[in-house]
């Protein structure tokens, strides 16, 4: 029997409070595309990081081409022909494309890096795989799609036998995804084994030879695209039937509550990110903004919520202009904000749930009487919200940092939606959140809409936008390129719009 | 259990530091037991000794608080020394140069002078951080040296006691001196009160919550509508003010004038004490008493065992090392809560 | 306009050069001596700044440079005076520096302590150790002698400025250049910088972040030891409590002003040296009389000013100050 390219036997990895991988065995053969499917937190990244030596498993064996790989031996894995494209790009932003690609195995002349040879190598590589890059560009100036290419080239540089791709499609447009899947197929044809991670059923069915489904750290099923369909895979993945569609009634859109007029916003590098925007959101509707990340969505949200200077233009709530650069006063005017980065903006990790639930109203009655905080009001508020929003925690005194991603997000959602609010701005509200919590958060957003709030949803997950929105705006290059009706929005059409193509 | 452990750590650290200190003394051929015995009996063995210890502990409590409050707000105030000197200088001047006031007016004025100039020194670093993004660690260290030089200049020049060889100011008037109360230094009670107030502010008030939120997560604080700049300014102002008050109490209660050689190291001990107490205002008190005792009685070791009091510096440094390094912490599995985080690159 | 100019990459060079040129045209002799002494003032700062650069480029904030300077200069002095051999003292100082670097690496890399606190501990330990072991009465047999490079040292202006120094001065300048070349043109440099900017990308490329940080912080410590040795064995010839006199902190400011670039920091340090040398010259010639204390303040004021101008504009290595958590990459 021929030895498989990759052979994992009984891999187990425990983190405090979670078993990320439990007794997982898996093989990948030459020329085979194996998909690792599982929802957020299922343990997919942990498993492949173990292969690549970025995580030390507690027990189990990793063999590549028959060679046993020591735990934590990244250099060994690379030497045995493993290349990996990471879920979070592992690129040095301030360095050039060439420097990023050669890092770790630099062509040298004497003691020095041979810059000319390096550059030539990058060009040859880019030629070979048909992935165009500019070797001299600085990575941080490149769009995410391009950065993804660099990641792939980096992984392919050393004639890999096994290529691991950890959720490579998360930041791509549907068209770019198709291109990537083609690259993967061609690689497999040339004999490379591919381990492809995704939580998107469609892609997995499209590209895999074999599908391994992970749930709560366990391998719960191995199947092939022929033997399965989206329904059955979803069932395996989540462990129960999932409602892929959010149940919601007809929207009863009323008057305009949030209006944005001629808004111009810059990004962190002071380049224009939002260019002359007009947008109206009505009470009682969910307006979803679709778009590939990095097309100005983040800047738009932050400018609306008073966290980023508005270069020009205005944001009005019920016709009243909101202040620039003052998140608290904006909030007080009725704009609730579920921030994109909950760890950075949404929570203080070392504070208790109780304190996090009043983070932007700690000095308002009943939580404070004048200068003194009211411990009793804090507690009863926390007890109510923990129940109402199904926050799973041992105690309201537990620090937010100790919660799982989904429960952290529920803390933020609870805080923002429990306050009287006219507008809800939800940025990537379910990123890194488990399916149970996703459903819950979706229902809460719909409930907020039904209670008469104007909901602005920004998400990089096209499925999320499609299933929640009453109206959809597609954003590209800092502009809204189209408005569509939520009911009959067409996936392919939105995909083209997201890529900047006109219809 | 958790409570016991949080006490265990400093105790074990102390034990190890004293053991290493003993080893060093042995290396020098001295008798460590004799040295330690004299150290402790003279610091804590008599009421006069205790009174001296508490007197020494007073500025240490206050400077420890000055560091603690800033740590809670996410700032590492290494400038306590300079702020303290500024306070000492200003209060000394107010103590000798302002005439004809009764005690209950003169003393508060002198204390206020000290506090104010300490706060001023602190807020310079605060403003540089808030408005120019300059890291407080470097600016406060530079300010330490600046104030020291300024003090020397003034004590040699404009503030010099007439007809004196030494560089020092005239003695403060008796109307500006802090009186003793039942043989105990009044300053000590002020210091304890301040520690309790600081603890209460962080525990109960919205202001404390504001500062602390900034200290723990600047971005979340800004999102929640707390002004990070203001918080930096306020905490450096309070930290500096406290340090200045500490200097004033030391000047008006103990030293009686400004002399450049005095007060050295008080601020630095404050840093160590604050770190030992893990930024808990109440934990500053025992740390300061211990330090005060050792500082006050260090000289007795010279008498009894021929050991240089400089060993105290070494022992205290080792205590800090063993408490902050997770060495013992891991061993006794202390919960490392309330950790001060102060590093954020030089631009933040 | 002026602000923009001050913030530009070459500003330290331009400023230094124009100041020198202006004075040379006015008074050649005095200017030559001023510039020569400015090297004496500036070089130890520049060398200390290299310690910071090497650490911070790999993502470790080192505010313990002051402690490294203090303790290594003390050991260097002590060993040299006891053994009567300067080279032995030099060796001891370099080793001591490396040990202090190793300690910082242990605290901040392995134990993942807050790096500012780790550096503070090194400073406090250094003060404690040196003040305890310090005894008056030791003297050095000599200091490292000045080497005049024949021929070159006779050139007007450049001779005295560039070619009449002690061996450690030459070594210091040489190593600064080596560091610059190594940082930007060798695999080591690329890896170091990537570890400081984005350790995950280095790690995933098979570069061990922990090993790289240990290596660089220790080498940096050794370089700090060399700086300490230079101060006591070549420049001053004696040692006293608080000998390092805040140079370790000023060095950090120069590192920032020089944008974490060895040449930039060198230029900033020389500019600093020039400013101090000029003040000294003015004092000596009694053109102006300023109280001693105010001239003592000069480096501190300059440090604050420099930071106020440059901080916030410059970009520190992105991963600075954060321990690397491999498993959260
Ligand atoms: N460094 C870590 N420390 C603690 N828990 C972790 C760490 N990394 C991952 N986990 C936990 O392990 C589980 C699996 O995570 P991961 O492998 O990233 O899932 P996936 O890639 O499938 O979304 C999650 O519950 C996650 O919270
Ligand atoms: Mg993952």
mmCIF file of C-alpha atoms in Angstrom, chain B:
data_model
loop_
_atom_site.group_PDB
_atom_site.id
_atom_site.type_symbol
_atom_site.label_atom_id
_atom_site.label_comp_id
_atom_site.label_asym_id
_atom_site.label_seq_id
_atom_site.Cartn_x
_atom_site.Cartn_y
_atom_site.Cartn_z
ATOM 1 C CA UNK B 1 -7.720 30.252 49.113
ATOM 2 C CA UNK B 2 -7.104 32.832 46.453
ATOM 3 C CA UNK B 3 -6.805 35.358 49.230
ATOM 4 C CA UNK B 4 -4.151 33.360 51.059
ATOM 5 C CA UNK B 5 -2.185 32.884 47.887
ATOM 6 C CA UNK B 6 -2.101 36.544 47.041
ATOM 7 C CA UNK B 7 -0.341 37.037 50.366
ATOM 8 C CA UNK B 8 1.874 34.044 49.957
ATOM 9 C CA UNK B 9 3.605 35.368 46.879
ATOM 10 C CA UNK B 10 5.161 38.499 48.389
ATOM 11 C CA UNK B 11 6.027 36.587 51.537
ATOM 12 C CA UNK B 12 7.923 33.903 49.637
ATOM 13 C CA UNK B 13 9.546 36.552 47.481
ATOM 14 C CA UNK B 14 10.695 38.357 50.598
ATOM 15 C CA UNK B 15 12.084 35.178 52.077
ATOM 16 C CA UNK B 16 14.094 34.404 48.963
ATOM 17 C CA UNK B 17 15.357 37.970 48.676
ATOM 18 C CA UNK B 18 16.482 37.957 52.312
ATOM 19 C CA UNK B 19 18.179 34.617 51.785
ATOM 20 C CA UNK B 20 20.119 35.948 48.818
ATOM 21 C CA UNK B 21 20.923 39.067 50.820
ATOM 22 C CA UNK B 22 22.293 36.849 53.590
ATOM 23 C CA UNK B 23 24.437 35.050 51.075
ATOM 24 C CA UNK B 24 25.876 38.340 49.881
ATOM 25 C CA UNK B 25 26.683 39.354 53.443
ATOM 26 C CA UNK B 26 28.393 36.021 54.005
ATOM 27 C CA UNK B 27 30.433 36.664 50.884
ATOM 28 C CA UNK B 28 31.547 39.898 52.475
ATOM 29 C CA UNK B 29 32.398 38.041 55.658
ATOM 30 C CA UNK B 30 29.644 39.532 57.798
ATOM 31 C CA UNK B 31 27.145 37.791 60.016
ATOM 32 C CA UNK B 32 23.758 37.998 58.300
ATOM 33 C CA UNK B 33 21.732 36.832 61.284
ATOM 34 C CA UNK B 34 23.122 39.562 63.434
ATOM 35 C CA UNK B 35 22.500 42.103 60.701
ATOM 36 C CA UNK B 36 18.893 41.090 60.158
ATOM 37 C CA UNK B 37 18.244 40.907 63.859
ATOM 38 C CA UNK B 38 19.402 44.445 64.377
ATOM 39 C CA UNK B 39 17.502 45.565 61.316
ATOM 40 C CA UNK B 40 14.205 44.236 62.569
ATOM 41 C CA UNK B 41 14.591 45.070 66.206
ATOM 42 C CA UNK B 42 15.470 48.642 65.443
ATOM 43 C CA UNK B 43 12.670 49.007 62.875
ATOM 44 C CA UNK B 44 9.866 47.291 64.742
ATOM 45 C CA UNK B 45 11.202 46.462 68.190
ATOM 46 C CA UNK B 46 10.423 49.661 70.071
ATOM 47 C CA UNK B 47 7.812 52.342 69.981
ATOM 48 C CA UNK B 48 10.434 54.864 68.940
ATOM 49 C CA UNK B 49 11.493 52.486 66.207
ATOM 50 C CA UNK B 50 7.932 51.976 65.037
ATOM 51 C CA UNK B 51 7.298 55.677 65.045
ATOM 52 C CA UNK B 52 10.365 56.187 62.901
ATOM 53 C CA UNK B 53 9.327 53.377 60.603
ATOM 54 C CA UNK B 54 5.880 54.857 60.123
ATOM 55 C CA UNK B 55 7.423 58.237 59.494
ATOM 56 C CA UNK B 56 9.610 56.716 56.809
ATOM 57 C CA UNK B 57 6.643 54.792 55.436
ATOM 58 C CA UNK B 58 4.549 57.932 54.983
ATOM 59 C CA UNK B 59 6.113 59.342 51.819
ATOM 60 C CA UNK B 60 6.481 55.795 50.534
ATOM 61 C CA UNK B 61 2.764 55.136 50.851
ATOM 62 C CA UNK B 62 2.023 58.332 49.032
ATOM 63 C CA UNK B 63 4.537 57.815 46.263
ATOM 64 C CA UNK B 64 3.394 54.206 45.957
ATOM 65 C CA UNK B 65 -0.133 55.529 45.508
ATOM 66 C CA UNK B 66 1.055 57.995 42.908
ATOM 67 C CA UNK B 67 2.417 55.121 40.858
ATOM 68 C CA UNK B 68 -0.567 52.890 41.564
ATOM 69 C CA UNK B 69 -3.148 55.353 40.342
ATOM 70 C CA UNK B 70 -1.279 55.902 37.113
ATOM 71 C CA UNK B 71 -0.812 52.162 36.640
ATOM 72 C CA UNK B 72 -4.526 51.671 36.990
ATOM 73 C CA UNK B 73 -5.017 54.212 34.259
ATOM 74 C CA UNK B 74 -2.483 52.446 32.055
ATOM 75 C CA UNK B 75 0.444 54.780 32.633
ATOM 76 C CA UNK B 76 3.796 53.906 34.059
ATOM 77 C CA UNK B 77 4.746 56.938 36.077
ATOM 78 C CA UNK B 78 8.464 56.559 36.694
ATOM 79 C CA UNK B 79 8.554 60.257 37.413
ATOM 80 C CA UNK B 80 7.366 60.081 40.982
ATOM 81 C CA UNK B 81 10.843 60.999 42.136
ATOM 82 C CA UNK B 82 10.859 64.253 40.203
ATOM 83 C CA UNK B 83 7.305 65.100 41.170
ATOM 84 C CA UNK B 84 8.156 64.459 44.770
ATOM 85 C CA UNK B 85 11.201 66.685 44.610
ATOM 86 C CA UNK B 86 9.180 69.426 42.992
ATOM 87 C CA UNK B 87 6.714 69.144 45.842
ATOM 88 C CA UNK B 88 9.466 69.180 48.442
ATOM 89 C CA UNK B 89 11.068 72.218 46.876
ATOM 90 C CA UNK B 90 7.863 74.198 46.558
ATOM 91 C CA UNK B 91 6.636 73.369 50.027
ATOM 92 C CA UNK B 92 10.013 74.228 51.532
ATOM 93 C CA UNK B 93 9.904 77.591 49.868
ATOM 94 C CA UNK B 94 6.344 78.226 50.979
ATOM 95 C CA UNK B 95 7.351 77.069 54.441
ATOM 96 C CA UNK B 96 10.204 79.484 54.948
ATOM 97 C CA UNK B 97 9.386 82.390 52.663
ATOM 98 C CA UNK B 98 5.809 83.091 53.636
ATOM 99 C CA UNK B 99 5.707 84.849 56.986
ATOM 100 C CA UNK B 100 3.171 85.852 59.570
ATOM 101 C CA UNK B 101 0.518 83.196 59.083
ATOM 102 C CA UNK B 102 -0.912 80.969 61.770
ATOM 103 C CA UNK B 103 -0.340 77.211 61.556
ATOM 104 C CA UNK B 104 -3.792 76.315 60.331
ATOM 105 C CA UNK B 105 -3.360 78.594 57.313
ATOM 106 C CA UNK B 106 0.362 78.370 56.679
ATOM 107 C CA UNK B 107 0.615 74.588 56.788
ATOM 108 C CA UNK B 108 -2.208 73.960 54.322
ATOM 109 C CA UNK B 109 -0.741 76.573 52.010
ATOM 110 C CA UNK B 110 2.651 74.933 52.133
ATOM 111 C CA UNK B 111 1.101 71.534 51.533
ATOM 112 C CA UNK B 112 -0.853 72.949 48.649
ATOM 113 C CA UNK B 113 2.299 74.383 47.108
ATOM 114 C CA UNK B 114 3.941 70.995 47.229
ATOM 115 C CA UNK B 115 0.933 69.229 45.779
ATOM 116 C CA UNK B 116 0.462 71.751 43.048
ATOM 117 C CA UNK B 117 4.035 71.756 41.817
ATOM 118 C CA UNK B 118 4.150 67.975 41.937
ATOM 119 C CA UNK B 119 0.988 67.874 39.868
ATOM 120 C CA UNK B 120 2.453 70.386 37.456
ATOM 121 C CA UNK B 121 5.508 68.219 36.942
ATOM 122 C CA UNK B 122 3.276 65.230 36.389
ATOM 123 C CA UNK B 123 0.979 66.908 33.938
ATOM 124 C CA UNK B 124 3.867 67.960 31.714
ATOM 125 C CA UNK B 125 4.473 64.298 31.001
ATOM 126 C CA UNK B 126 0.724 63.746 30.758
ATOM 127 C CA UNK B 127 0.297 66.503 28.208
ATOM 128 C CA UNK B 128 3.240 65.288 26.142
ATOM 129 C CA UNK B 129 1.646 61.869 26.077
ATOM 130 C CA UNK B 130 -1.886 63.020 25.408
ATOM 131 C CA UNK B 131 -1.119 65.590 22.753
ATOM 132 C CA UNK B 132 2.178 64.486 21.246
ATOM 133 C CA UNK B 133 2.082 60.753 21.849
ATOM 134 C CA UNK B 134 5.370 60.748 23.732
ATOM 135 C CA UNK B 135 5.740 57.740 25.970
ATOM 136 C CA UNK B 136 5.525 58.742 29.618
ATOM 137 C CA UNK B 137 8.360 56.491 30.704
ATOM 138 C CA UNK B 138 11.011 58.511 28.939
ATOM 139 C CA UNK B 139 9.572 61.930 29.657
ATOM 140 C CA UNK B 140 9.095 61.266 33.332
ATOM 141 C CA UNK B 141 12.651 60.003 33.662
ATOM 142 C CA UNK B 142 13.945 63.094 31.919
ATOM 143 C CA UNK B 143 11.788 65.260 34.167
ATOM 144 C CA UNK B 144 13.275 63.523 37.193
ATOM 145 C CA UNK B 145 16.722 64.671 36.195
ATOM 146 C CA UNK B 146 15.481 68.119 35.246
ATOM 147 C CA UNK B 147 13.821 68.719 38.593
ATOM 148 C CA UNK B 148 16.848 67.396 40.418
ATOM 149 C CA UNK B 149 19.079 69.874 38.598
ATOM 150 C CA UNK B 150 16.624 72.677 39.133
ATOM 151 C CA UNK B 151 16.492 71.878 42.830
ATOM 152 C CA UNK B 152 20.246 71.935 43.043
ATOM 153 C CA UNK B 153 20.398 75.228 41.279
ATOM 154 C CA UNK B 154 17.828 76.789 43.573
ATOM 155 C CA UNK B 155 19.377 75.343 46.708
ATOM 156 C CA UNK B 156 22.783 76.651 45.696
ATOM 157 C CA UNK B 157 21.402 79.927 44.455
ATOM 158 C CA UNK B 158 18.190 81.862 44.968
ATOM 159 C CA UNK B 159 16.750 79.671 47.733
ATOM 160 C CA UNK B 160 19.979 79.203 49.637
ATOM 161 C CA UNK B 161 20.071 79.685 53.346
ATOM 162 C CA UNK B 162 22.088 82.841 53.985
ATOM 163 C CA UNK B 163 25.479 82.293 55.545
ATOM 164 C CA UNK B 164 25.455 78.565 54.954
ATOM 165 C CA UNK B 165 28.132 76.521 53.247
ATOM 166 C CA UNK B 166 25.786 73.687 52.381
ATOM 167 C CA UNK B 167 23.349 73.876 49.515
ATOM 168 C CA UNK B 168 20.075 73.967 51.327
ATOM 169 C CA UNK B 169 17.118 76.204 51.916
ATOM 170 C CA UNK B 170 16.413 77.854 55.233
ATOM 171 C CA UNK B 171 14.382 75.823 57.692
ATOM 172 C CA UNK B 172 10.630 76.069 57.330
ATOM 173 C CA UNK B 173 8.885 78.163 59.952
ATOM 174 C CA UNK B 174 7.256 76.360 62.817
ATOM 175 C CA UNK B 175 3.904 77.588 61.540
ATOM 176 C CA UNK B 176 4.394 75.315 58.525
ATOM 177 C CA UNK B 177 5.624 72.240 60.344
ATOM 178 C CA UNK B 178 3.439 69.185 60.642
ATOM 179 C CA UNK B 179 2.949 68.549 64.348
ATOM 180 C CA UNK B 180 3.074 65.088 65.920
ATOM 181 C CA UNK B 181 -0.112 63.656 67.335
ATOM 182 C CA UNK B 182 0.284 61.486 70.466
ATOM 183 C CA UNK B 183 3.830 60.786 69.437
ATOM 184 C CA UNK B 184 2.732 59.466 66.057
ATOM 185 C CA UNK B 185 3.482 61.294 62.837
ATOM 186 C CA UNK B 186 0.304 62.914 61.542
ATOM 187 C CA UNK B 187 1.468 62.497 57.985
ATOM 188 C CA UNK B 188 1.115 58.750 58.319
ATOM 189 C CA UNK B 189 -2.596 59.059 58.975
ATOM 190 C CA UNK B 190 -3.002 61.373 56.037
ATOM 191 C CA UNK B 191 -1.273 58.781 53.891
ATOM 192 C CA UNK B 192 -3.489 55.931 55.110
ATOM 193 C CA UNK B 193 -6.572 58.039 54.479
ATOM 194 C CA UNK B 194 -5.403 58.769 50.956
ATOM 195 C CA UNK B 195 -4.871 55.085 50.281
ATOM 196 C CA UNK B 196 -8.372 54.261 51.462
ATOM 197 C CA UNK B 197 -9.852 57.062 49.395
ATOM 198 C CA UNK B 198 -8.001 55.879 46.307
ATOM 199 C CA UNK B 199 -9.200 52.362 46.865
ATOM 200 C CA UNK B 200 -12.764 53.558 47.281
ATOM 201 C CA UNK B 201 -12.623 55.698 44.159
ATOM 202 C CA UNK B 202 -11.590 52.780 42.008
ATOM 203 C CA UNK B 203 -14.056 50.469 43.673
ATOM 204 C CA UNK B 204 -17.127 52.641 43.729
ATOM 205 C CA UNK B 205 -17.042 55.739 41.595
ATOM 206 C CA UNK B 206 -17.597 56.499 37.964
ATOM 207 C CA UNK B 207 -14.361 58.464 37.842
ATOM 208 C CA UNK B 208 -12.410 55.440 38.956
ATOM 209 C CA UNK B 209 -14.203 53.338 36.384
ATOM 210 C CA UNK B 210 -13.309 55.835 33.684
ATOM 211 C CA UNK B 211 -9.616 55.827 34.483
ATOM 212 C CA UNK B 212 -9.503 52.093 34.808
ATOM 213 C CA UNK B 213 -11.325 51.475 31.562
ATOM 214 C CA UNK B 214 -8.764 53.580 29.741
ATOM 215 C CA UNK B 215 -6.033 51.632 31.489
ATOM 216 C CA UNK B 216 -7.413 48.305 30.398
ATOM 217 C CA UNK B 217 -8.596 49.000 26.898
ATOM 218 C CA UNK B 218 -8.094 52.440 25.396
ATOM 219 C CA UNK B 219 -10.071 51.641 22.285
ATOM 220 C CA UNK B 220 -13.064 50.328 24.156
ATOM 221 C CA UNK B 221 -12.905 53.364 26.419
ATOM 222 C CA UNK B 222 -13.015 55.685 23.447
ATOM 223 C CA UNK B 223 -15.905 53.694 21.973
ATOM 224 C CA UNK B 224 -17.713 54.035 25.286
ATOM 225 C CA UNK B 225 -17.288 57.785 25.252
ATOM 226 C CA UNK B 226 -14.475 58.147 27.740
ATOM 227 C CA UNK B 227 -11.896 60.697 26.736
ATOM 228 C CA UNK B 228 -8.542 58.968 26.736
ATOM 229 C CA UNK B 229 -6.629 62.247 26.633
ATOM 230 C CA UNK B 230 -8.475 63.611 29.611
ATOM 231 C CA UNK B 231 -7.921 60.450 31.516
ATOM 232 C CA UNK B 232 -4.183 60.619 30.861
ATOM 233 C CA UNK B 233 -4.055 64.237 31.968
ATOM 234 C CA UNK B 234 -6.115 63.593 35.066
ATOM 235 C CA UNK B 235 -4.178 60.579 36.211
ATOM 236 C CA UNK B 236 -0.817 62.216 35.677
ATOM 237 C CA UNK B 237 -2.078 65.313 37.470
ATOM 238 C CA UNK B 238 -3.307 63.299 40.429
ATOM 239 C CA UNK B 239 -0.255 61.047 40.434
ATOM 240 C CA UNK B 240 2.050 64.043 40.328
ATOM 241 C CA UNK B 241 -0.016 65.856 42.934
ATOM 242 C CA UNK B 242 0.141 62.924 45.306
ATOM 243 C CA UNK B 243 3.868 62.601 44.826
ATOM 244 C CA UNK B 244 4.222 66.327 45.433
ATOM 245 C CA UNK B 245 2.164 66.035 48.585
ATOM 246 C CA UNK B 246 4.398 63.183 49.689
ATOM 247 C CA UNK B 247 7.405 65.405 49.180
ATOM 248 C CA UNK B 248 5.721 68.204 51.077
ATOM 249 C CA UNK B 249 4.828 65.978 54.006
ATOM 250 C CA UNK B 250 8.373 64.705 54.159
ATOM 251 C CA UNK B 251 9.721 68.239 54.010
ATOM 252 C CA UNK B 252 7.336 69.824 56.468
ATOM 253 C CA UNK B 253 7.163 66.867 58.827
ATOM 254 C CA UNK B 254 10.611 65.328 58.823
ATOM 255 C CA UNK B 255 13.416 67.092 56.973
ATOM 256 C CA UNK B 256 12.326 70.647 57.699
ATOM 257 C CA UNK B 257 13.937 72.127 54.579
ATOM 258 C CA UNK B 258 14.992 71.263 51.073
ATOM 259 C CA UNK B 259 18.369 69.630 50.755
ATOM 260 C CA UNK B 260 19.281 68.035 47.441
ATOM 261 C CA UNK B 261 20.784 64.940 49.033
ATOM 262 C CA UNK B 262 17.631 64.161 50.984
ATOM 263 C CA UNK B 263 14.609 62.385 49.567
ATOM 264 C CA UNK B 264 16.724 60.464 47.096
ATOM 265 C CA UNK B 265 15.143 57.198 46.094
ATOM 266 C CA UNK B 266 11.733 57.765 47.680
ATOM 267 C CA UNK B 267 10.080 57.834 44.286
ATOM 268 C CA UNK B 268 11.834 54.744 43.078
ATOM 269 C CA UNK B 269 10.808 52.823 46.148
ATOM 270 C CA UNK B 270 7.295 53.986 45.352
ATOM 271 C CA UNK B 271 7.483 52.218 41.996
ATOM 272 C CA UNK B 272 8.628 49.017 43.607
ATOM 273 C CA UNK B 273 5.932 49.237 46.255
ATOM 274 C CA UNK B 274 3.222 49.837 43.689
ATOM 275 C CA UNK B 275 4.329 46.866 41.624
ATOM 276 C CA UNK B 276 4.550 44.730 44.744
ATOM 277 C CA UNK B 277 1.000 45.669 45.611
ATOM 278 C CA UNK B 278 -0.086 44.891 42.051
ATOM 279 C CA UNK B 279 -1.636 48.293 41.641
ATOM 280 C CA UNK B 280 -3.957 47.834 44.594
ATOM 281 C CA UNK B 281 -4.058 51.047 46.657
ATOM 282 C CA UNK B 282 -4.532 49.251 49.968
ATOM 283 C CA UNK B 283 -1.690 46.822 49.321
ATOM 284 C CA UNK B 284 0.623 49.805 49.156
ATOM 285 C CA UNK B 285 0.390 50.241 52.927
ATOM 286 C CA UNK B 286 2.094 47.042 54.142
ATOM 287 C CA UNK B 287 4.696 47.318 51.395
ATOM 288 C CA UNK B 288 5.506 50.869 52.397
ATOM 289 C CA UNK B 289 5.767 49.983 56.080
ATOM 290 C CA UNK B 290 8.176 47.194 55.285
ATOM 291 C CA UNK B 291 10.273 49.427 53.072
ATOM 292 C CA UNK B 292 10.097 52.252 55.559
ATOM 293 C CA UNK B 293 11.318 49.994 58.321
ATOM 294 C CA UNK B 294 14.219 48.710 56.279
ATOM 295 C CA UNK B 295 15.195 52.127 55.013
ATOM 296 C CA UNK B 296 14.947 53.660 58.458
ATOM 297 C CA UNK B 297 16.860 50.942 60.211
ATOM 298 C CA UNK B 298 19.352 50.089 57.504
ATOM 299 C CA UNK B 299 22.051 52.003 59.286
ATOM 300 C CA UNK B 300 21.804 49.769 62.332
ATOM 301 C CA UNK B 301 23.220 46.877 60.341
ATOM 302 C CA UNK B 302 26.402 48.824 59.888
ATOM 303 C CA UNK B 303 26.683 49.147 63.654
ATOM 304 C CA UNK B 304 25.757 45.616 64.576
ATOM 305 C CA UNK B 305 27.344 43.581 61.819
ATOM 306 C CA UNK B 306 29.378 45.882 59.667
ATOM 307 C CA UNK B 307 27.025 45.473 56.713
ATOM 308 C CA UNK B 308 26.568 48.375 54.381
ATOM 309 C CA UNK B 309 22.959 49.609 54.285
ATOM 310 C CA UNK B 310 23.247 49.452 50.504
ATOM 311 C CA UNK B 311 22.293 45.804 50.867
ATOM 312 C CA UNK B 312 18.746 47.086 51.351
ATOM 313 C CA UNK B 313 18.717 48.341 47.763
ATOM 314 C CA UNK B 314 19.719 44.927 46.583
ATOM 315 C CA UNK B 315 17.194 43.073 48.719
ATOM 316 C CA UNK B 316 14.365 45.326 47.637
ATOM 317 C CA UNK B 317 15.323 44.921 43.992
ATOM 318 C CA UNK B 318 15.266 41.173 44.441
ATOM 319 C CA UNK B 319 11.869 41.310 46.120
ATOM 320 C CA UNK B 320 10.501 43.151 43.124
ATOM 321 C CA UNK B 321 12.096 40.668 40.782
ATOM 322 C CA UNK B 322 10.633 37.654 42.513
ATOM 323 C CA UNK B 323 7.198 39.161 42.866
ATOM 324 C CA UNK B 324 6.771 40.359 39.303
ATOM 325 C CA UNK B 325 8.500 37.513 37.536
ATOM 326 C CA UNK B 326 6.036 34.661 37.222
ATOM 327 C CA UNK B 327 8.570 32.350 38.787
ATOM 328 C CA UNK B 328 6.990 31.866 42.190
ATOM 329 C CA UNK B 329 3.581 32.828 40.913
ATOM 330 C CA UNK B 330 3.494 29.744 38.743
ATOM 331 C CA UNK B 331 4.775 27.622 41.515
ATOM 332 C CA UNK B 332 2.043 28.530 43.985
ATOM 333 C CA UNK B 333 -0.474 28.963 41.176
ATOM 334 C CA UNK B 334 -1.475 32.471 42.112
ATOM 335 C CA UNK B 335 -4.186 33.943 40.045
ATOM 336 C CA UNK B 336 -2.414 36.766 38.288
ATOM 337 C CA UNK B 337 -5.286 39.160 38.251
ATOM 338 C CA UNK B 338 -5.152 42.907 38.008
ATOM 339 C CA UNK B 339 -1.966 42.844 36.022
ATOM 340 C CA UNK B 340 -0.673 46.219 35.037
ATOM 341 C CA UNK B 341 -0.199 46.532 31.317
ATOM 342 C CA UNK B 342 1.904 49.479 30.363
ATOM 343 C CA UNK B 343 3.680 48.543 27.201
ATOM 344 C CA UNK B 344 2.189 49.736 24.013
ATOM 345 C CA UNK B 345 5.021 50.838 21.807
ATOM 346 C CA UNK B 346 6.479 54.309 21.924
ATOM 347 C CA UNK B 347 3.852 55.914 19.776
ATOM 348 C CA UNK B 348 0.874 55.175 22.006
#
